[in-house]
């Protein structure tokens, strides 16, 4: 009987599995997260490109063309700018716009800050008063302007009725050349200050209470605490809101369009209202775009200079 000799099985060489690199995993995960984020942003980017960026670029092009909807545009160079500059309403529109912006800063910039200070000190019914302050923002701008147009009516308007009840002299309000622009500033301040008040209120509530306690121990009164604690701690918010308010008030349109129609005697014609007249009353889209480019250039230069000055001021501080 033949004896079978079993040979030992050949040793199997097992190659060690290389562990994945943690750095490679993090890089791959970061790339996946970025692609997912850009995917979510794609819809917003498309909307901005179609309804914001493209119209802005198209307006710059039309500013150098003679353009009427339905006809082929004709290149005219700077003729639109020359015609707009020679328009008698051009100077009045810029003067009214700058005056409106200045009055809005004097009247409408301090009031939201004061209201935020008052709301921040309340101990009861905070939510109710926040809703009351923010309520005008929720009213559509045209509806708000129509309400104020009735309020300013020199005949049966609520403003003059209240003055008659108090045996005080009445006013023409939005129908008077001397009072129309101030009346529109009041409307714009009332309609838009709610959001500003809430932003200020959020900034005030982020100030550490220890700073106020230290100021009180040093003998600071209310005005000194506001000056030396509140204003420095909310300086960045104040500067940014001031920039946004100036840009917004330079583009005022709804109030003069609905309440005064640019009158009386062109006392409330603003730059944006003049753009509207060029485009939809004169059918001069080239002139309207030329005026829009001027406004864009001015606001761009102002914003760049403002941010540069505020940044250099912060670095110096």
GROMACS .gro file of C-alpha atoms in nm:
model
  317
    1UNK     CA    1   0.000   0.000   0.000
    2UNK     CA    2   0.142   0.326  -0.114
    3UNK     CA    3   0.160   0.585   0.152
    4UNK     CA    4   0.043   0.927   0.035
    5UNK     CA    5   0.254   1.205   0.159
    6UNK     CA    6   0.056   1.529   0.199
    7UNK     CA    7   0.250   1.831   0.106
    8UNK     CA    8   0.192   2.140   0.307
    9UNK     CA    9  -0.016   2.399   0.128
   10UNK     CA   10   0.176   2.689  -0.006
   11UNK     CA   11   0.161   2.987   0.217
   12UNK     CA   12  -0.082   3.246   0.081
   13UNK     CA   13   0.064   3.592   0.077
   14UNK     CA   14  -0.199   3.838   0.197
   15UNK     CA   15  -0.135   4.191   0.084
   16UNK     CA   16  -0.215   4.446   0.350
   17UNK     CA   17  -0.507   4.673   0.261
   18UNK     CA   18  -0.394   5.031   0.249
   19UNK     CA   19  -0.605   5.244   0.479
   20UNK     CA   20  -0.766   5.544   0.308
   21UNK     CA   21  -0.589   5.871   0.365
   22UNK     CA   22  -0.779   6.092   0.614
   23UNK     CA   23  -0.665   6.400   0.421
   24UNK     CA   24  -0.800   6.255   0.095
   25UNK     CA   25  -1.134   6.176   0.258
   26UNK     CA   26  -1.165   6.524   0.395
   27UNK     CA   27  -1.079   6.674   0.055
   28UNK     CA   28  -1.334   6.453  -0.119
   29UNK     CA   29  -1.599   6.531   0.141
   30UNK     CA   30  -1.530   6.904   0.113
   31UNK     CA   31  -1.560   6.889  -0.266
   32UNK     CA   32  -1.891   6.702  -0.237
   33UNK     CA   33  -2.026   6.958   0.009
   34UNK     CA   34  -1.922   7.244  -0.218
   35UNK     CA   35  -2.086   7.085  -0.522
   36UNK     CA   36  -2.405   7.032  -0.323
   37UNK     CA   37  -2.399   7.392  -0.202
   38UNK     CA   38  -2.346   7.526  -0.555
   39UNK     CA   39  -2.632   7.305  -0.670
   40UNK     CA   40  -2.865   7.472  -0.420
   41UNK     CA   41  -2.734   7.814  -0.523
   42UNK     CA   42  -2.780   7.746  -0.893
   43UNK     CA   43  -3.147   7.848  -0.895
   44UNK     CA   44  -3.073   8.177  -0.721
   45UNK     CA   45  -2.778   8.249  -0.950
   46UNK     CA   46  -2.991   8.188  -1.258
   47UNK     CA   47  -3.263   8.422  -1.127
   48UNK     CA   48  -3.007   8.692  -1.049
   49UNK     CA   49  -2.847   8.651  -1.391
   50UNK     CA   50  -3.179   8.676  -1.578
   51UNK     CA   51  -3.358   8.943  -1.374
   52UNK     CA   52  -3.075   9.153  -1.226
   53UNK     CA   53  -2.736   9.122  -1.394
   54UNK     CA   54  -2.856   9.094  -1.754
   55UNK     CA   55  -3.094   9.395  -1.732
   56UNK     CA   56  -2.816   9.603  -1.573
   57UNK     CA   57  -2.570   9.517  -1.849
   58UNK     CA   58  -2.838   9.568  -2.114
   59UNK     CA   59  -2.921   9.911  -1.969
   60UNK     CA   60  -2.557  10.018  -2.000
   61UNK     CA   61  -2.560   9.915  -2.366
   62UNK     CA   62  -2.893  10.090  -2.440
   63UNK     CA   63  -2.757  10.409  -2.281
   64UNK     CA   64  -2.543  10.449  -2.594
   65UNK     CA   65  -2.821  10.359  -2.839
   66UNK     CA   66  -3.138  10.506  -2.980
   67UNK     CA   67  -3.376  10.234  -2.875
   68UNK     CA   68  -3.750  10.187  -2.905
   69UNK     CA   69  -3.913   9.850  -2.828
   70UNK     CA   70  -3.997   9.668  -3.149
   71UNK     CA   71  -3.735   9.844  -3.362
   72UNK     CA   72  -3.367   9.785  -3.427
   73UNK     CA   73  -3.137   9.983  -3.197
   74UNK     CA   74  -2.914  10.250  -3.346
   75UNK     CA   75  -2.577  10.338  -3.196
   76UNK     CA   76  -2.565  10.710  -3.106
   77UNK     CA   77  -2.267  10.729  -2.870
   78UNK     CA   78  -2.304  10.986  -2.592
   79UNK     CA   79  -2.602  11.167  -2.749
   80UNK     CA   80  -2.839  11.031  -2.483
   81UNK     CA   81  -2.622  11.165  -2.203
   82UNK     CA   82  -2.600  11.507  -2.370
   83UNK     CA   83  -2.976  11.526  -2.414
   84UNK     CA   84  -3.043  11.425  -2.054
   85UNK     CA   85  -2.792  11.675  -1.918
   86UNK     CA   86  -2.962  11.955  -2.113
   87UNK     CA   87  -3.309  11.863  -1.982
   88UNK     CA   88  -3.448  12.139  -1.753
   89UNK     CA   89  -3.586  11.870  -1.520
   90UNK     CA   90  -3.243  11.710  -1.478
   91UNK     CA   91  -3.117  11.966  -1.225
   92UNK     CA   92  -3.447  11.973  -1.037
   93UNK     CA   93  -3.454  11.592  -1.012
   94UNK     CA   94  -3.103  11.570  -0.868
   95UNK     CA   95  -3.163  11.863  -0.633
   96UNK     CA   96  -3.485  11.707  -0.501
   97UNK     CA   97  -3.323  11.365  -0.465
   98UNK     CA   98  -3.026  11.498  -0.269
   99UNK     CA   99  -3.254  11.712  -0.052
  100UNK     CA  100  -3.478  11.412   0.015
  101UNK     CA  101  -3.173  11.203   0.112
  102UNK     CA  102  -3.045  11.472   0.349
  103UNK     CA  103  -3.387  11.518   0.512
  104UNK     CA  104  -3.426  11.141   0.544
  105UNK     CA  105  -3.093  11.127   0.729
  106UNK     CA  106  -3.189  11.412   0.961
  107UNK     CA  107  -3.542  11.284   1.029
  108UNK     CA  108  -3.548  10.915   0.951
  109UNK     CA  109  -3.207  10.800   1.071
  110UNK     CA  110  -3.225  10.904   1.436
  111UNK     CA  111  -3.587  10.801   1.500
  112UNK     CA  112  -3.534  10.422   1.451
  113UNK     CA  113  -3.231  10.429   1.683
  114UNK     CA  114  -3.425  10.614   1.956
  115UNK     CA  115  -3.720  10.375   1.920
  116UNK     CA  116  -3.484  10.078   1.950
  117UNK     CA  117  -3.338  10.225   2.270
  118UNK     CA  118  -3.687  10.268   2.414
  119UNK     CA  119  -3.798   9.916   2.315
  120UNK     CA  120  -3.479   9.771   2.461
  121UNK     CA  121  -3.560   9.927   2.800
  122UNK     CA  122  -3.918   9.797   2.816
  123UNK     CA  123  -3.993   9.528   3.069
  124UNK     CA  124  -4.347   9.435   2.956
  125UNK     CA  125  -4.531   9.397   2.622
  126UNK     CA  126  -4.206   9.391   2.421
  127UNK     CA  127  -4.347   9.160   2.154
  128UNK     CA  128  -4.657   9.376   2.109
  129UNK     CA  129  -4.463   9.697   2.055
  130UNK     CA  130  -4.223   9.524   1.815
  131UNK     CA  131  -4.519   9.416   1.605
  132UNK     CA  132  -4.662   9.769   1.617
  133UNK     CA  133  -4.332   9.920   1.502
  134UNK     CA  134  -4.284   9.662   1.226
  135UNK     CA  135  -4.645   9.670   1.104
  136UNK     CA  136  -4.595   9.951   0.844
  137UNK     CA  137  -4.328   9.741   0.670
  138UNK     CA  138  -4.586   9.467   0.608
  139UNK     CA  139  -4.823   9.708   0.431
  140UNK     CA  140  -4.764   9.717   0.052
  141UNK     CA  141  -4.581  10.041  -0.040
  142UNK     CA  142  -4.852  10.158  -0.282
  143UNK     CA  143  -5.126  10.102  -0.022
  144UNK     CA  144  -4.921  10.290   0.236
  145UNK     CA  145  -4.871  10.582  -0.005
  146UNK     CA  146  -5.242  10.595  -0.085
  147UNK     CA  147  -5.329  10.605   0.285
  148UNK     CA  148  -5.093  10.898   0.337
  149UNK     CA  149  -5.228  11.070   0.026
  150UNK     CA  150  -5.571  11.069   0.190
  151UNK     CA  151  -5.415  11.173   0.523
  152UNK     CA  152  -5.251  11.475   0.352
  153UNK     CA  153  -5.561  11.580   0.159
  154UNK     CA  154  -5.595  11.958   0.221
  155UNK     CA  155  -5.974  11.938   0.228
  156UNK     CA  156  -6.101  11.638   0.422
  157UNK     CA  157  -5.767  11.481   0.513
  158UNK     CA  158  -5.712  11.356   0.866
  159UNK     CA  159  -5.410  11.584   0.922
  160UNK     CA  160  -5.601  11.906   0.857
  161UNK     CA  161  -5.908  11.779   1.040
  162UNK     CA  162  -5.693  11.725   1.349
  163UNK     CA  163  -5.548  12.075   1.314
  164UNK     CA  164  -5.899  12.225   1.282
  165UNK     CA  165  -6.009  12.035   1.592
  166UNK     CA  166  -5.716  12.190   1.782
  167UNK     CA  167  -5.793  12.534   1.632
  168UNK     CA  168  -5.457  12.543   1.458
  169UNK     CA  169  -5.384  12.666   1.103
  170UNK     CA  170  -5.405  12.401   0.834
  171UNK     CA  171  -5.139  12.318   0.574
  172UNK     CA  172  -5.123  12.213   0.209
  173UNK     CA  173  -4.893  11.925   0.304
  174UNK     CA  174  -4.808  11.730  -0.015
  175UNK     CA  175  -4.984  11.991  -0.233
  176UNK     CA  176  -4.754  12.276  -0.131
  177UNK     CA  177  -4.424  12.336  -0.306
  178UNK     CA  178  -4.254  12.418   0.026
  179UNK     CA  179  -4.392  12.125   0.226
  180UNK     CA  180  -4.432  11.846  -0.030
  181UNK     CA  181  -4.081  11.702  -0.004
  182UNK     CA  182  -4.082  11.703   0.376
  183UNK     CA  183  -4.422  11.531   0.370
  184UNK     CA  184  -4.281  11.254   0.151
  185UNK     CA  185  -3.985  11.210   0.387
  186UNK     CA  186  -4.230  11.152   0.674
  187UNK     CA  187  -4.412  10.888   0.466
  188UNK     CA  188  -4.090  10.707   0.373
  189UNK     CA  189  -3.965  10.715   0.733
  190UNK     CA  190  -4.290  10.574   0.871
  191UNK     CA  191  -4.310  10.301   0.607
  192UNK     CA  192  -3.952  10.174   0.627
  193UNK     CA  193  -3.826  10.224   0.981
  194UNK     CA  194  -3.964   9.896   1.122
  195UNK     CA  195  -3.688   9.676   0.983
  196UNK     CA  196  -3.421   9.924   1.091
  197UNK     CA  197  -3.560   9.932   1.446
  198UNK     CA  198  -3.543   9.552   1.474
  199UNK     CA  199  -3.184   9.546   1.346
  200UNK     CA  200  -3.084   9.811   1.600
  201UNK     CA  201  -3.269   9.621   1.871
  202UNK     CA  202  -3.078   9.301   1.790
  203UNK     CA  203  -2.750   9.495   1.804
  204UNK     CA  204  -2.842   9.652   2.139
  205UNK     CA  205  -2.930   9.316   2.293
  206UNK     CA  206  -2.588   9.178   2.196
  207UNK     CA  207  -2.407   9.438   2.411
  208UNK     CA  208  -2.274   9.279   2.732
  209UNK     CA  209  -2.454   9.405   3.039
  210UNK     CA  210  -2.125   9.429   3.229
  211UNK     CA  211  -2.030   9.735   3.023
  212UNK     CA  212  -2.338   9.924   3.141
  213UNK     CA  213  -2.279   9.813   3.500
  214UNK     CA  214  -1.921   9.938   3.484
  215UNK     CA  215  -2.037  10.270   3.337
  216UNK     CA  216  -2.295  10.309   3.616
  217UNK     CA  217  -2.029  10.240   3.879
  218UNK     CA  218  -1.819  10.514   3.722
  219UNK     CA  219  -2.109  10.754   3.765
  220UNK     CA  220  -2.221  10.776   3.400
  221UNK     CA  221  -2.575  10.900   3.342
  222UNK     CA  222  -2.810  10.778   3.067
  223UNK     CA  223  -2.676  11.002   2.790
  224UNK     CA  224  -2.316  10.920   2.882
  225UNK     CA  225  -2.390  10.547   2.875
  226UNK     CA  226  -2.544  10.584   2.530
  227UNK     CA  227  -2.249  10.789   2.406
  228UNK     CA  228  -1.966  10.584   2.552
  229UNK     CA  229  -2.115  10.233   2.551
  230UNK     CA  230  -2.412  10.198   2.316
  231UNK     CA  231  -2.284  10.396   2.017
  232UNK     CA  232  -1.933  10.243   2.010
  233UNK     CA  233  -2.072   9.891   2.049
  234UNK     CA  234  -2.320   9.938   1.762
  235UNK     CA  235  -2.091  10.151   1.543
  236UNK     CA  236  -2.058   9.894   1.265
  237UNK     CA  237  -2.436   9.845   1.242
  238UNK     CA  238  -2.496  10.221   1.241
  239UNK     CA  239  -2.247  10.280   0.960
  240UNK     CA  240  -2.383   9.998   0.744
  241UNK     CA  241  -2.745  10.105   0.792
  242UNK     CA  242  -2.651  10.463   0.708
  243UNK     CA  243  -2.498  10.346   0.380
  244UNK     CA  244  -2.803  10.134   0.296
  245UNK     CA  245  -3.040  10.420   0.382
  246UNK     CA  246  -2.855  10.667   0.160
  247UNK     CA  247  -2.861  10.422  -0.132
  248UNK     CA  248  -3.233  10.354  -0.077
  249UNK     CA  249  -3.337  10.718  -0.043
  250UNK     CA  250  -3.142  10.815  -0.353
  251UNK     CA  251  -3.374  10.575  -0.538
  252UNK     CA  252  -3.703  10.703  -0.397
  253UNK     CA  253  -3.990  10.654  -0.642
  254UNK     CA  254  -4.312  10.518  -0.490
  255UNK     CA  255  -4.398  10.819  -0.272
  256UNK     CA  256  -4.360  11.091  -0.541
  257UNK     CA  257  -4.523  10.869  -0.803
  258UNK     CA  258  -4.834  10.784  -0.601
  259UNK     CA  259  -4.881  11.088  -0.375
  260UNK     CA  260  -4.764  11.393  -0.572
  261UNK     CA  261  -4.695  11.282  -0.930
  262UNK     CA  262  -4.373  11.481  -0.920
  263UNK     CA  263  -4.550  11.807  -0.837
  264UNK     CA  264  -4.629  12.065  -0.745
  265UNK     CA  265  -4.407  12.262  -0.984
  266UNK     CA  266  -4.159  11.972  -1.006
  267UNK     CA  267  -4.094  12.005  -0.633
  268UNK     CA  268  -4.091  11.625  -0.585
  269UNK     CA  269  -3.949  11.503  -0.917
  270UNK     CA  270  -3.669  11.262  -0.825
  271UNK     CA  271  -3.408  11.093  -1.040
  272UNK     CA  272  -3.593  10.761  -1.044
  273UNK     CA  273  -3.922  10.934  -1.124
  274UNK     CA  274  -3.750  11.115  -1.414
  275UNK     CA  275  -3.620  10.780  -1.539
  276UNK     CA  276  -3.978  10.653  -1.535
  277UNK     CA  277  -4.094  10.956  -1.734
  278UNK     CA  278  -3.824  10.909  -1.997
  279UNK     CA  279  -3.904  10.542  -2.043
  280UNK     CA  280  -4.282  10.523  -2.018
  281UNK     CA  281  -4.405  10.875  -2.093
  282UNK     CA  282  -4.150  10.997  -2.348
  283UNK     CA  283  -4.079  10.648  -2.488
  284UNK     CA  284  -3.708  10.738  -2.473
  285UNK     CA  285  -3.541  10.427  -2.334
  286UNK     CA  286  -3.198  10.550  -2.434
  287UNK     CA  287  -3.236  10.861  -2.219
  288UNK     CA  288  -3.380  10.657  -1.932
  289UNK     CA  289  -3.086  10.417  -1.941
  290UNK     CA  290  -2.837  10.704  -1.964
  291UNK     CA  291  -2.984  10.859  -1.651
  292UNK     CA  292  -2.980  10.517  -1.482
  293UNK     CA  293  -2.610  10.476  -1.562
  294UNK     CA  294  -2.539  10.818  -1.410
  295UNK     CA  295  -2.722  10.719  -1.091
  296UNK     CA  296  -2.542  10.383  -1.081
  297UNK     CA  297  -2.202  10.549  -1.123
  298UNK     CA  298  -2.273  10.803  -0.850
  299UNK     CA  299  -2.395  10.543  -0.601
  300UNK     CA  300  -2.104  10.313  -0.685
  301UNK     CA  301  -1.846  10.587  -0.630
  302UNK     CA  302  -2.016  10.700  -0.311
  303UNK     CA  303  -2.034  10.344  -0.172
  304UNK     CA  304  -1.668  10.275  -0.251
  305UNK     CA  305  -1.558  10.603  -0.091
  306UNK     CA  306  -1.782  10.552   0.212
  307UNK     CA  307  -1.654  10.200   0.276
  308UNK     CA  308  -1.295  10.314   0.232
  309UNK     CA  309  -1.338  10.600   0.480
  310UNK     CA  310  -1.513  10.382   0.740
  311UNK     CA  311  -1.251  10.107   0.704
  312UNK     CA  312  -0.964  10.353   0.745
  313UNK     CA  313  -1.143  10.504   1.046
  314UNK     CA  314  -1.176  10.162   1.211
  315UNK     CA  315  -0.808  10.085   1.148
  316UNK     CA  316  -0.706  10.421   1.296
  317UNK     CA  317  -0.922  10.353   1.601
   0.00000   0.00000   0.00000
